[in-house]
Amino acid sequence: MKSSRITILGSTGSIGINTIDVIARHPDRFSVYALSAHSRIAQLAVQAQETNAKVVVVPTDHAAQLFKSCWHSKNAMPEIRVGARALAQTAADRETDVVMAAIVGAAGLPAALSAAQAGKRVLLANKEALVAAGSLFMAAVRDNGAELLPIDSEHNAIFQCLPHDGRAFAPTAPTAGVRRLILTASGGPFRTKRWEELHHVTPEQACAHPNWSMGKKISVDSATMLNKGLEVIEAHWLFAMPPERINVVIHPQSVVHSMVEYEDGSVIAQLGQPDMRTPIAYGLGFPDRIDAGVGLLDLALAGRLDFEQPDFKQFPCLKLSFDALSVGQGACIALNAANEMAVEAFLEGRLAYTAISSVLESTLTWHAGLPTRTYQSLDDVMALDAEVRHQAVTFLTS
Ligand code: NDP
Ligand code: MG
C-alpha cells in the first residue's frame, strides 16, 4: 500500500491536533509532509519533532526565528517557509497527496483553493472557505480532478449517507432521489435561554460547548448558531442542494450527526460519538474505514435522542444566514467576514454577545446597497472580504 503524505494547514488547532492523533495510529498508511501554524509556534515545533514533518509554514520571519529557538531535537530541522504565499504553494507541492484544510476563517481560503487547483485530496474542515467562495472552490475541485471530502461532522455524515461508489464527488446537481438534507445542531450552550437573557454572556460561557471541544471561534458560532447557518451554505455548495431543501433540526445529544431524506420517505442517518476523529479518519482512509481511536457508541447510555425546531427569534444569526444565501455570494462573503470581526471583538471583550447579530444585520444591509458584482476569482472574493472588514469596524462601535 502506498503511504499518503499529508499536509495539515492549521496543525496547532483543534482539528489539526485531532488529525495528527489519527495519523499517528497508522504509520504504515500516512506520513506528515508539512504543518502550519499562526501563533502557537512552540507547539508547532513539538508537532514537527513528533511527526518528523519535512516542511513547516509560519506567518512571519519573527515566527521563523522563534521556531528555530524552539527546536530541541537531534533530527534535522524541517524546511521553514514564511507567509501566506508559501502556505498556498506548500498546499500544492508535488510531495504532498492529501491536504487537511483546518485553518479557521477566510484566511484559510487561498491555501485550500490552491490544494484543490493542484488536484489534491482535500479534507475540508475550513467551512468559511466554501461560504466565501463556494462556486469557485467547487469548480476548482471539478476542473482539476481533486477529491473533496467534507470533514465538518454534519457534511461528513451526509456524504456517508449519500451513494458514492467509493469515489469522492463534487456534484453540479442534487443527487437523484434525494428530497432533503437534514442538518442536526446541538443548540449550543444557550439552547434553553431566550435571546434577551444573553446580553451579559462571557466568552467563557459561550465557549463552553455541551458536547464538542473546538476552537474558540467555532465555539462562539455554535452558541449563536451562525455555525449552523455557515453549514447550510456549506451544504448548498458541497451537495449542489437548493437552500429550501436543506433543513436544520436541533438535536441536543449530538449523536445523530445529520441525515439524508429520500423521495420514498427513507431517512438515512449517520450516528457516532461527538469526536472529530471519526470524520477525520473517514476522510483520511476513504474509501477504507480505519481506526480513529473513538470508543463504542453506547446508545443505551445515551438513553434518548431528542429533536426540536430551531427558533429564529432565539437564534437570529441562523435566520441571517438563510437570508444571505438567498441574496447570493456577495452577501455570504459579507456575513462571514463581519462575523469573524464580531466574534473576535466579543472574545476580546469589546462587543456584547447579543450585538454579534446586530453587526451581521447592519453589514448585510450595507452590502445590499452596493452595486451587484460577480466573484470569478480569488481576488474578487478577497477584495469584498477586505472591504467588509473595513466597514464592519464602524458597526462594532455603533
Ligand atoms: P482552532 O482555532 O483550534 O485552530 C485554527 C488553526 O488555524 C490554528 O492552527 C491556527 O494557528 C490557524 N490559524 C488561525 N488564523 C490563521 C491565519 N490568519 N493564517 C493561518 N493560520 C491561521 O480552530 P478549529 O481547529 O476548531 O477549526 C478549524 C476549522 O475547522 C474552522 O474553519 C472550523 O469552523 C472548522 N471545524 C472545526 C471543528 C472542530 O471540532 N474544531 C468541527 C467542524 C469544523 P495558531 O493556533 O498557531 O494560531
Ligand atoms: Mg459542524
PDB file of N, CA and C in Angstrom, residues 81-167:
ATOM      1  N   ARG A  81       9.189  27.701   5.923  1.00  0.00           N
ATOM      2  CA  ARG A  81       8.714  28.648   4.903  1.00  0.00           C
ATOM      3  C   ARG A  81       7.873  29.725   5.589  1.00  0.00           C
ATOM      4  N   VAL A  82       7.856  30.897   4.981  1.00  0.00           N
ATOM      5  CA  VAL A  82       7.236  32.051   5.640  1.00  0.00           C
ATOM      6  C   VAL A  82       6.167  32.697   4.761  1.00  0.00           C
ATOM      7  N   GLY A  83       4.995  32.928   5.349  1.00  0.00           N
ATOM      8  CA  GLY A  83       3.989  33.778   4.702  1.00  0.00           C
ATOM      9  C   GLY A  83       2.867  33.028   4.017  1.00  0.00           C
ATOM     10  N   ALA A  84       1.835  33.806   3.681  1.00  0.00           N
ATOM     11  CA  ALA A  84       0.613  33.230   3.112  1.00  0.00           C
ATOM     12  C   ALA A  84       0.857  32.623   1.732  1.00  0.00           C
ATOM     13  N   ARG A  85       1.749  33.262   0.954  1.00  0.00           N
ATOM     14  CA  ARG A  85       2.014  32.721  -0.380  1.00  0.00           C
ATOM     15  C   ARG A  85       2.706  31.357  -0.271  1.00  0.00           C
ATOM     16  N   ALA A  86       3.639  31.261   0.673  1.00  0.00           N
ATOM     17  CA  ALA A  86       4.336  29.983   0.884  1.00  0.00           C
ATOM     18  C   ALA A  86       3.354  28.902   1.341  1.00  0.00           C
ATOM     19  N   LEU A  87       2.356  29.319   2.095  1.00  0.00           N
ATOM     20  CA  LEU A  87       1.339  28.369   2.578  1.00  0.00           C
ATOM     21  C   LEU A  87       0.572  27.793   1.386  1.00  0.00           C
ATOM     22  N   ALA A  88       0.146  28.677   0.484  1.00  0.00           N
ATOM     23  CA  ALA A  88      -0.604  28.220  -0.695  1.00  0.00           C
ATOM     24  C   ALA A  88       0.273  27.346  -1.588  1.00  0.00           C
ATOM     25  N   GLN A  89       1.557  27.709  -1.703  1.00  0.00           N
ATOM     26  CA  GLN A  89       2.456  26.898  -2.544  1.00  0.00           C
ATOM     27  C   GLN A  89       2.680  25.526  -1.931  1.00  0.00           C
ATOM     28  N   THR A  90       2.810  25.485  -0.612  1.00  0.00           N
ATOM     29  CA  THR A  90       3.057  24.207   0.064  1.00  0.00           C
ATOM     30  C   THR A  90       1.868  23.267  -0.126  1.00  0.00           C
ATOM     31  N   ALA A  91       0.653  23.840  -0.092  1.00  0.00           N
ATOM     32  CA  ALA A  91      -0.554  23.018  -0.275  1.00  0.00           C
ATOM     33  C   ALA A  91      -0.592  22.390  -1.663  1.00  0.00           C
ATOM     34  N   ALA A  92       0.169  22.944  -2.588  1.00  0.00           N
ATOM     35  CA  ALA A  92       0.168  22.440  -3.970  1.00  0.00           C
ATOM     36  C   ALA A  92       1.430  21.637  -4.294  1.00  0.00           C
ATOM     37  N   ASP A  93       2.327  21.468  -3.329  1.00  0.00           N
ATOM     38  CA  ASP A  93       3.602  20.791  -3.586  1.00  0.00           C
ATOM     39  C   ASP A  93       3.408  19.382  -4.136  1.00  0.00           C
ATOM     40  N   ARG A  94       4.300  18.981  -5.045  1.00  0.00           N
ATOM     41  CA  ARG A  94       4.229  17.618  -5.584  1.00  0.00           C
ATOM     42  C   ARG A  94       4.412  16.577  -4.495  1.00  0.00           C
ATOM     43  N   GLU A  95       5.148  16.920  -3.452  1.00  0.00           N
ATOM     44  CA  GLU A  95       5.473  15.956  -2.396  1.00  0.00           C
ATOM     45  C   GLU A  95       4.305  15.677  -1.456  1.00  0.00           C
ATOM     46  N   THR A  96       3.166  16.325  -1.666  1.00  0.00           N
ATOM     47  CA  THR A  96       2.034  16.046  -0.783  1.00  0.00           C
ATOM     48  C   THR A  96       0.853  15.498  -1.586  1.00  0.00           C
ATOM     49  N   ASP A  97       0.141  14.515  -0.981  1.00  0.00           N
ATOM     50  CA  ASP A  97      -1.005  13.892  -1.654  1.00  0.00           C
ATOM     51  C   ASP A  97      -2.322  14.389  -1.080  1.00  0.00           C
ATOM     52  N   VAL A  98      -2.319  14.628   0.230  1.00  0.00           N
ATOM     53  CA  VAL A  98      -3.552  14.943   0.946  1.00  0.00           C
ATOM     54  C   VAL A  98      -3.349  16.242   1.716  1.00  0.00           C
ATOM     55  N   VAL A  99      -4.314  17.141   1.615  1.00  0.00           N
ATOM     56  CA  VAL A  99      -4.217  18.401   2.363  1.00  0.00           C
ATOM     57  C   VAL A  99      -5.415  18.529   3.290  1.00  0.00           C
ATOM     58  N   MET A 100      -5.129  18.617   4.571  1.00  0.00           N
ATOM     59  CA  MET A 100      -6.177  18.886   5.552  1.00  0.00           C
ATOM     60  C   MET A 100      -6.286  20.401   5.689  1.00  0.00           C
ATOM     61  N   ALA A 101      -7.421  20.967   5.268  1.00  0.00           N
ATOM     62  CA  ALA A 101      -7.627  22.419   5.351  1.00  0.00           C
ATOM     63  C   ALA A 101      -8.296  22.722   6.687  1.00  0.00           C
ATOM     64  N   ALA A 102      -7.501  23.070   7.680  1.00  0.00           N
ATOM     65  CA  ALA A 102      -8.021  23.249   9.038  1.00  0.00           C
ATOM     66  C   ALA A 102      -7.636  24.597   9.632  1.00  0.00           C
ATOM     67  N   ILE A 103      -7.413  25.582   8.760  1.00  0.00           N
ATOM     68  CA  ILE A 103      -7.230  26.963   9.242  1.00  0.00           C
ATOM     69  C   ILE A 103      -8.623  27.522   9.503  1.00  0.00           C
ATOM     70  N   VAL A 104      -8.737  28.374  10.503  1.00  0.00           N
ATOM     71  CA  VAL A 104     -10.047  28.953  10.798  1.00  0.00           C
ATOM     72  C   VAL A 104     -10.228  30.257  10.014  1.00  0.00           C
ATOM     73  N   GLY A 105     -11.414  30.420   9.447  1.00  0.00           N
ATOM     74  CA  GLY A 105     -11.767  31.675   8.804  1.00  0.00           C
ATOM     75  C   GLY A 105     -11.385  31.760   7.336  1.00  0.00           C
ATOM     76  N   ALA A 106     -11.750  32.918   6.740  1.00  0.00           N
ATOM     77  CA  ALA A 106     -11.462  33.133   5.320  1.00  0.00           C
ATOM     78  C   ALA A 106      -9.957  33.150   5.049  1.00  0.00           C
ATOM     79  N   ALA A 107      -9.147  33.334   6.085  1.00  0.00           N
ATOM     80  CA  ALA A 107      -7.682  33.292   5.919  1.00  0.00           C
ATOM     81  C   ALA A 107      -7.235  31.950   5.347  1.00  0.00           C
ATOM     82  N   GLY A 108      -8.044  30.923   5.542  1.00  0.00           N
ATOM     83  CA  GLY A 108      -7.672  29.587   5.051  1.00  0.00           C
ATOM     84  C   GLY A 108      -8.014  29.364   3.593  1.00  0.00           C
ATOM     85  N   LEU A 109      -8.784  30.288   2.999  1.00  0.00           N
ATOM     86  CA  LEU A 109      -9.268  30.074   1.627  1.00  0.00           C
ATOM     87  C   LEU A 109      -8.152  29.942   0.587  1.00  0.00           C
ATOM     88  N   PRO A 110      -7.172  30.867   0.517  1.00  0.00           N
ATOM     89  CA  PRO A 110      -6.193  30.760  -0.571  1.00  0.00           C
ATOM     90  C   PRO A 110      -5.458  29.416  -0.591  1.00  0.00           C
ATOM     91  N   ALA A 111      -5.048  28.928   0.567  1.00  0.00           N
ATOM     92  CA  ALA A 111      -4.290  27.666   0.583  1.00  0.00           C
ATOM     93  C   ALA A 111      -5.191  26.472   0.284  1.00  0.00           C
ATOM     94  N   ALA A 112      -6.439  26.502   0.774  1.00  0.00           N
ATOM     95  CA  ALA A 112      -7.362  25.397   0.480  1.00  0.00           C
ATOM     96  C   ALA A 112      -7.662  25.353  -1.016  1.00  0.00           C
ATOM     97  N   LEU A 113      -7.859  26.526  -1.588  1.00  0.00           N
ATOM     98  CA  LEU A 113      -8.136  26.609  -3.026  1.00  0.00           C
ATOM     99  C   LEU A 113      -6.933  26.128  -3.834  1.00  0.00           C
ATOM    100  N   SER A 114      -5.753  26.500  -3.378  1.00  0.00           N
ATOM    101  CA  SER A 114      -4.524  26.083  -4.055  1.00  0.00           C
ATOM    102  C   SER A 114      -4.410  24.553  -4.066  1.00  0.00           C
ATOM    103  N   ALA A 115      -4.785  23.900  -2.967  1.00  0.00           N
ATOM    104  CA  ALA A 115      -4.751  22.424  -2.906  1.00  0.00           C
ATOM    105  C   ALA A 115      -5.724  21.836  -3.917  1.00  0.00           C
ATOM    106  N   ALA A 116      -6.917  22.442  -4.015  1.00  0.00           N
ATOM    107  CA  ALA A 116      -7.911  21.945  -4.978  1.00  0.00           C
ATOM    108  C   ALA A 116      -7.402  22.148  -6.402  1.00  0.00           C
ATOM    109  N   GLN A 117      -6.797  23.300  -6.654  1.00  0.00           N
ATOM    110  CA  GLN A 117      -6.289  23.585  -8.011  1.00  0.00           C
ATOM    111  C   GLN A 117      -5.156  22.638  -8.397  1.00  0.00           C
ATOM    112  N   ALA A 118      -4.444  22.137  -7.377  1.00  0.00           N
ATOM    113  CA  ALA A 118      -3.342  21.211  -7.654  1.00  0.00           C
ATOM    114  C   ALA A 118      -3.825  19.762  -7.689  1.00  0.00           C
ATOM    115  N   GLY A 119      -5.137  19.557  -7.601  1.00  0.00           N
ATOM    116  CA  GLY A 119      -5.703  18.213  -7.747  1.00  0.00           C
ATOM    117  C   GLY A 119      -5.453  17.277  -6.580  1.00  0.00           C
ATOM    118  N   LYS A 120      -5.308  17.836  -5.390  1.00  0.00           N
ATOM    119  CA  LYS A 120      -5.040  17.006  -4.208  1.00  0.00           C
ATOM    120  C   LYS A 120      -6.328  16.369  -3.673  1.00  0.00           C
ATOM    121  N   ARG A 121      -6.155  15.409  -2.770  1.00  0.00           N
ATOM    122  CA  ARG A 121      -7.283  15.027  -1.923  1.00  0.00           C
ATOM    123  C   ARG A 121      -7.387  16.101  -0.856  1.00  0.00           C
ATOM    124  N   VAL A 122      -8.498  16.836  -0.849  1.00  0.00           N
ATOM    125  CA  VAL A 122      -8.658  17.932   0.111  1.00  0.00           C
ATOM    126  C   VAL A 122      -9.650  17.496   1.184  1.00  0.00           C
ATOM    127  N   LEU A 123      -9.193  17.491   2.422  1.00  0.00           N
ATOM    128  CA  LEU A 123     -10.074  17.218   3.553  1.00  0.00           C
ATOM    129  C   LEU A 123     -10.471  18.591   4.080  1.00  0.00           C
ATOM    130  N   LEU A 124     -11.730  18.961   3.877  1.00  0.00           N
ATOM    131  CA  LEU A 124     -12.116  20.348   4.152  1.00  0.00           C
ATOM    132  C   LEU A 124     -12.843  20.497   5.484  1.00  0.00           C
ATOM    133  N   ALA A 125     -12.112  21.078   6.458  1.00  0.00           N
ATOM    134  CA  ALA A 125     -12.745  21.460   7.727  1.00  0.00           C
ATOM    135  C   ALA A 125     -13.110  22.945   7.673  1.00  0.00           C
ATOM    136  N   ASN A 126     -12.301  23.705   6.965  1.00  0.00           N
ATOM    137  CA  ASN A 126     -12.393  25.167   6.898  1.00  0.00           C
ATOM    138  C   ASN A 126     -13.648  25.607   6.126  1.00  0.00           C
ATOM    139  N   LYS A 127     -14.793  25.567   6.827  1.00  0.00           N
ATOM    140  CA  LYS A 127     -16.079  25.819   6.152  1.00  0.00           C
ATOM    141  C   LYS A 127     -16.158  27.235   5.585  1.00  0.00           C
ATOM    142  N   GLU A 128     -15.438  28.188   6.232  1.00  0.00           N
ATOM    143  CA  GLU A 128     -15.512  29.583   5.764  1.00  0.00           C
ATOM    144  C   GLU A 128     -15.021  29.705   4.318  1.00  0.00           C
ATOM    145  N   ALA A 129     -14.126  28.788   3.899  1.00  0.00           N
ATOM    146  CA  ALA A 129     -13.632  28.813   2.514  1.00  0.00           C
ATOM    147  C   ALA A 129     -14.791  28.594   1.541  1.00  0.00           C
ATOM    148  N   LEU A 130     -15.668  27.664   1.873  1.00  0.00           N
ATOM    149  CA  LEU A 130     -16.808  27.388   0.985  1.00  0.00           C
ATOM    150  C   LEU A 130     -17.864  28.474   1.086  1.00  0.00           C
ATOM    151  N   VAL A 131     -18.038  29.024   2.276  1.00  0.00           N
ATOM    152  CA  VAL A 131     -19.038  30.083   2.448  1.00  0.00           C
ATOM    153  C   VAL A 131     -18.646  31.292   1.592  1.00  0.00           C
ATOM    154  N   ALA A 132     -17.355  31.621   1.604  1.00  0.00           N
ATOM    155  CA  ALA A 132     -16.905  32.804   0.868  1.00  0.00           C
ATOM    156  C   ALA A 132     -16.758  32.543  -0.628  1.00  0.00           C
ATOM    157  N   ALA A 133     -16.402  31.320  -0.995  1.00  0.00           N
ATOM    158  CA  ALA A 133     -16.033  31.095  -2.410  1.00  0.00           C
ATOM    159  C   ALA A 133     -16.524  29.744  -2.913  1.00  0.00           C
ATOM    160  N   GLY A 134     -17.765  29.392  -2.555  1.00  0.00           N
ATOM    161  CA  GLY A 134     -18.284  28.061  -2.883  1.00  0.00           C
ATOM    162  C   GLY A 134     -18.171  27.695  -4.350  1.00  0.00           C
ATOM    163  N   SER A 135     -18.638  28.581  -5.245  1.00  0.00           N
ATOM    164  CA  SER A 135     -18.683  28.169  -6.657  1.00  0.00           C
ATOM    165  C   SER A 135     -17.267  28.063  -7.223  1.00  0.00           C
ATOM    166  N   LEU A 136     -16.405  28.982  -6.821  1.00  0.00           N
ATOM    167  CA  LEU A 136     -15.005  28.969  -7.254  1.00  0.00           C
ATOM    168  C   LEU A 136     -14.299  27.693  -6.778  1.00  0.00           C
ATOM    169  N   PHE A 137     -14.533  27.379  -5.527  1.00  0.00           N
ATOM    170  CA  PHE A 137     -13.867  26.233  -4.912  1.00  0.00           C
ATOM    171  C   PHE A 137     -14.342  24.928  -5.560  1.00  0.00           C
ATOM    172  N   MET A 138     -15.654  24.778  -5.718  1.00  0.00           N
ATOM    173  CA  MET A 138     -16.180  23.533  -6.290  1.00  0.00           C
ATOM    174  C   MET A 138     -15.732  23.389  -7.743  1.00  0.00           C
ATOM    175  N   ALA A 139     -15.661  24.506  -8.467  1.00  0.00           N
ATOM    176  CA  ALA A 139     -15.192  24.442  -9.862  1.00  0.00           C
ATOM    177  C   ALA A 139     -13.723  24.008  -9.894  1.00  0.00           C
ATOM    178  N   ALA A 140     -12.929  24.511  -8.951  1.00  0.00           N
ATOM    179  CA  ALA A 140     -11.506  24.127  -8.902  1.00  0.00           C
ATOM    180  C   ALA A 140     -11.368  22.633  -8.635  1.00  0.00           C
ATOM    181  N   VAL A 141     -12.223  22.101  -7.766  1.00  0.00           N
ATOM    182  CA  VAL A 141     -12.192  20.658  -7.472  1.00  0.00           C
ATOM    183  C   VAL A 141     -12.510  19.871  -8.747  1.00  0.00           C
ATOM    184  N   ARG A 142     -13.591  20.263  -9.410  1.00  0.00           N
ATOM    185  CA  ARG A 142     -14.024  19.533 -10.618  1.00  0.00           C
ATOM    186  C   ARG A 142     -13.002  19.656 -11.747  1.00  0.00           C
ATOM    187  N   ASP A 143     -12.535  20.876 -11.985  1.00  0.00           N
ATOM    188  CA  ASP A 143     -11.679  21.114 -13.150  1.00  0.00           C
ATOM    189  C   ASP A 143     -10.295  20.492 -13.014  1.00  0.00           C
ATOM    190  N   ASN A 144      -9.870  20.239 -11.785  1.00  0.00           N
ATOM    191  CA  ASN A 144      -8.504  19.755 -11.585  1.00  0.00           C
ATOM    192  C   ASN A 144      -8.442  18.333 -11.031  1.00  0.00           C
ATOM    193  N   GLY A 145      -9.571  17.658 -11.044  1.00  0.00           N
ATOM    194  CA  GLY A 145      -9.596  16.260 -10.607  1.00  0.00           C
ATOM    195  C   GLY A 145      -9.230  16.086  -9.143  1.00  0.00           C
ATOM    196  N   ALA A 146      -9.507  17.108  -8.327  1.00  0.00           N
ATOM    197  CA  ALA A 146      -9.233  16.961  -6.889  1.00  0.00           C
ATOM    198  C   ALA A 146     -10.319  16.071  -6.267  1.00  0.00           C
ATOM    199  N   GLU A 147     -10.006  15.521  -5.098  1.00  0.00           N
ATOM    200  CA  GLU A 147     -11.001  14.746  -4.345  1.00  0.00           C
ATOM    201  C   GLU A 147     -11.369  15.573  -3.126  1.00  0.00           C
ATOM    202  N   LEU A 148     -12.632  15.900  -2.991  1.00  0.00           N
ATOM    203  CA  LEU A 148     -13.055  16.728  -1.850  1.00  0.00           C
ATOM    204  C   LEU A 148     -13.826  15.880  -0.852  1.00  0.00           C
ATOM    205  N   LEU A 149     -13.316  15.818   0.368  1.00  0.00           N
ATOM    206  CA  LEU A 149     -14.017  15.067   1.414  1.00  0.00           C
ATOM    207  C   LEU A 149     -14.343  16.012   2.562  1.00  0.00           C
ATOM    208  N   PRO A 150     -15.635  16.191   2.847  1.00  0.00           N
ATOM    209  CA  PRO A 150     -16.010  17.114   3.925  1.00  0.00           C
ATOM    210  C   PRO A 150     -15.652  16.544   5.291  1.00  0.00           C
ATOM    211  N   ILE A 151     -15.084  17.390   6.130  1.00  0.00           N
ATOM    212  CA  ILE A 151     -14.695  16.968   7.481  1.00  0.00           C
ATOM    213  C   ILE A 151     -15.677  17.480   8.527  1.00  0.00           C
ATOM    214  N   ASP A 152     -16.300  18.617   8.267  1.00  0.00           N
ATOM    215  CA  ASP A 152     -17.344  19.107   9.174  1.00  0.00           C
ATOM    216  C   ASP A 152     -18.278  17.922   9.434  1.00  0.00           C
ATOM    217  N   SER A 153     -18.578  17.643  10.699  1.00  0.00           N
ATOM    218  CA  SER A 153     -19.207  16.349  11.026  1.00  0.00           C
ATOM    219  C   SER A 153     -20.550  16.158  10.315  1.00  0.00           C
ATOM    220  N   GLU A 154     -21.324  17.250  10.172  1.00  0.00           N
ATOM    221  CA  GLU A 154     -22.641  17.135   9.537  1.00  0.00           C
ATOM    222  C   GLU A 154     -22.500  16.763   8.065  1.00  0.00           C
ATOM    223  N   HIS A 155     -21.556  17.405   7.402  1.00  0.00           N
ATOM    224  CA  HIS A 155     -21.381  17.190   5.961  1.00  0.00           C
ATOM    225  C   HIS A 155     -20.700  15.859   5.700  1.00  0.00           C
ATOM    226  N   ASN A 156     -19.829  15.477   6.617  1.00  0.00           N
ATOM    227  CA  ASN A 156     -19.237  14.158   6.532  1.00  0.00           C
ATOM    228  C   ASN A 156     -20.326  13.102   6.692  1.00  0.00           C
ATOM    229  N   ALA A 157     -21.256  13.345   7.618  1.00  0.00           N
ATOM    230  CA  ALA A 157     -22.378  12.418   7.829  1.00  0.00           C
ATOM    231  C   ALA A 157     -23.225  12.328   6.565  1.00  0.00           C
ATOM    232  N   ILE A 158     -23.550  13.473   5.984  1.00  0.00           N
ATOM    233  CA  ILE A 158     -24.383  13.486   4.767  1.00  0.00           C
ATOM    234  C   ILE A 158     -23.662  12.756   3.641  1.00  0.00           C
ATOM    235  N   PHE A 159     -22.383  13.024   3.502  1.00  0.00           N
ATOM    236  CA  PHE A 159     -21.591  12.328   2.474  1.00  0.00           C
ATOM    237  C   PHE A 159     -21.690  10.817   2.681  1.00  0.00           C
ATOM    238  N   GLN A 160     -21.614  10.388   3.928  1.00  0.00           N
ATOM    239  CA  GLN A 160     -21.681   8.953   4.221  1.00  0.00           C
ATOM    240  C   GLN A 160     -23.065   8.385   3.902  1.00  0.00           C
ATOM    241  N   CYS A 161     -24.103   9.224   3.991  1.00  0.00           N
ATOM    242  CA  CYS A 161     -25.481   8.761   3.774  1.00  0.00           C
ATOM    243  C   CYS A 161     -25.904   8.854   2.302  1.00  0.00           C
ATOM    244  N   LEU A 162     -25.055   9.425   1.457  1.00  0.00           N
ATOM    245  CA  LEU A 162     -25.359   9.518   0.020  1.00  0.00           C
ATOM    246  C   LEU A 162     -24.657   8.375  -0.721  1.00  0.00           C
ATOM    247  N   PRO A 163     -25.196   7.963  -1.867  1.00  0.00           N
ATOM    248  CA  PRO A 163     -24.495   6.937  -2.655  1.00  0.00           C
ATOM    249  C   PRO A 163     -23.257   7.538  -3.310  1.00  0.00           C
ATOM    250  N   HIS A 164     -22.095   6.855  -3.260  1.00  0.00           N
ATOM    251  CA  HIS A 164     -20.907   7.436  -3.913  1.00  0.00           C
ATOM    252  C   HIS A 164     -19.934   6.418  -4.482  1.00  0.00           C
ATOM    253  N   ASP A 165     -20.248   5.120  -4.458  1.00  0.00           N
ATOM    254  CA  ASP A 165     -19.386   4.095  -5.092  1.00  0.00           C
ATOM    255  C   ASP A 165     -17.923   4.223  -4.692  1.00  0.00           C
ATOM    256  N   GLY A 166     -17.661   4.677  -3.486  1.00  0.00           N
ATOM    257  CA  GLY A 166     -16.264   4.750  -3.048  1.00  0.00           C
ATOM    258  C   GLY A 166     -15.470   5.835  -3.730  1.00  0.00           C
ATOM    259  N   ARG A 167     -16.167   6.802  -4.366  1.00  0.00           N
ATOM    260  CA  ARG A 167     -15.444   7.918  -5.002  1.00  0.00           C
ATOM    261  C   ARG A 167     -15.955   9.234  -4.466  1.00  0.00           C
TER     262      ARG A 167
END
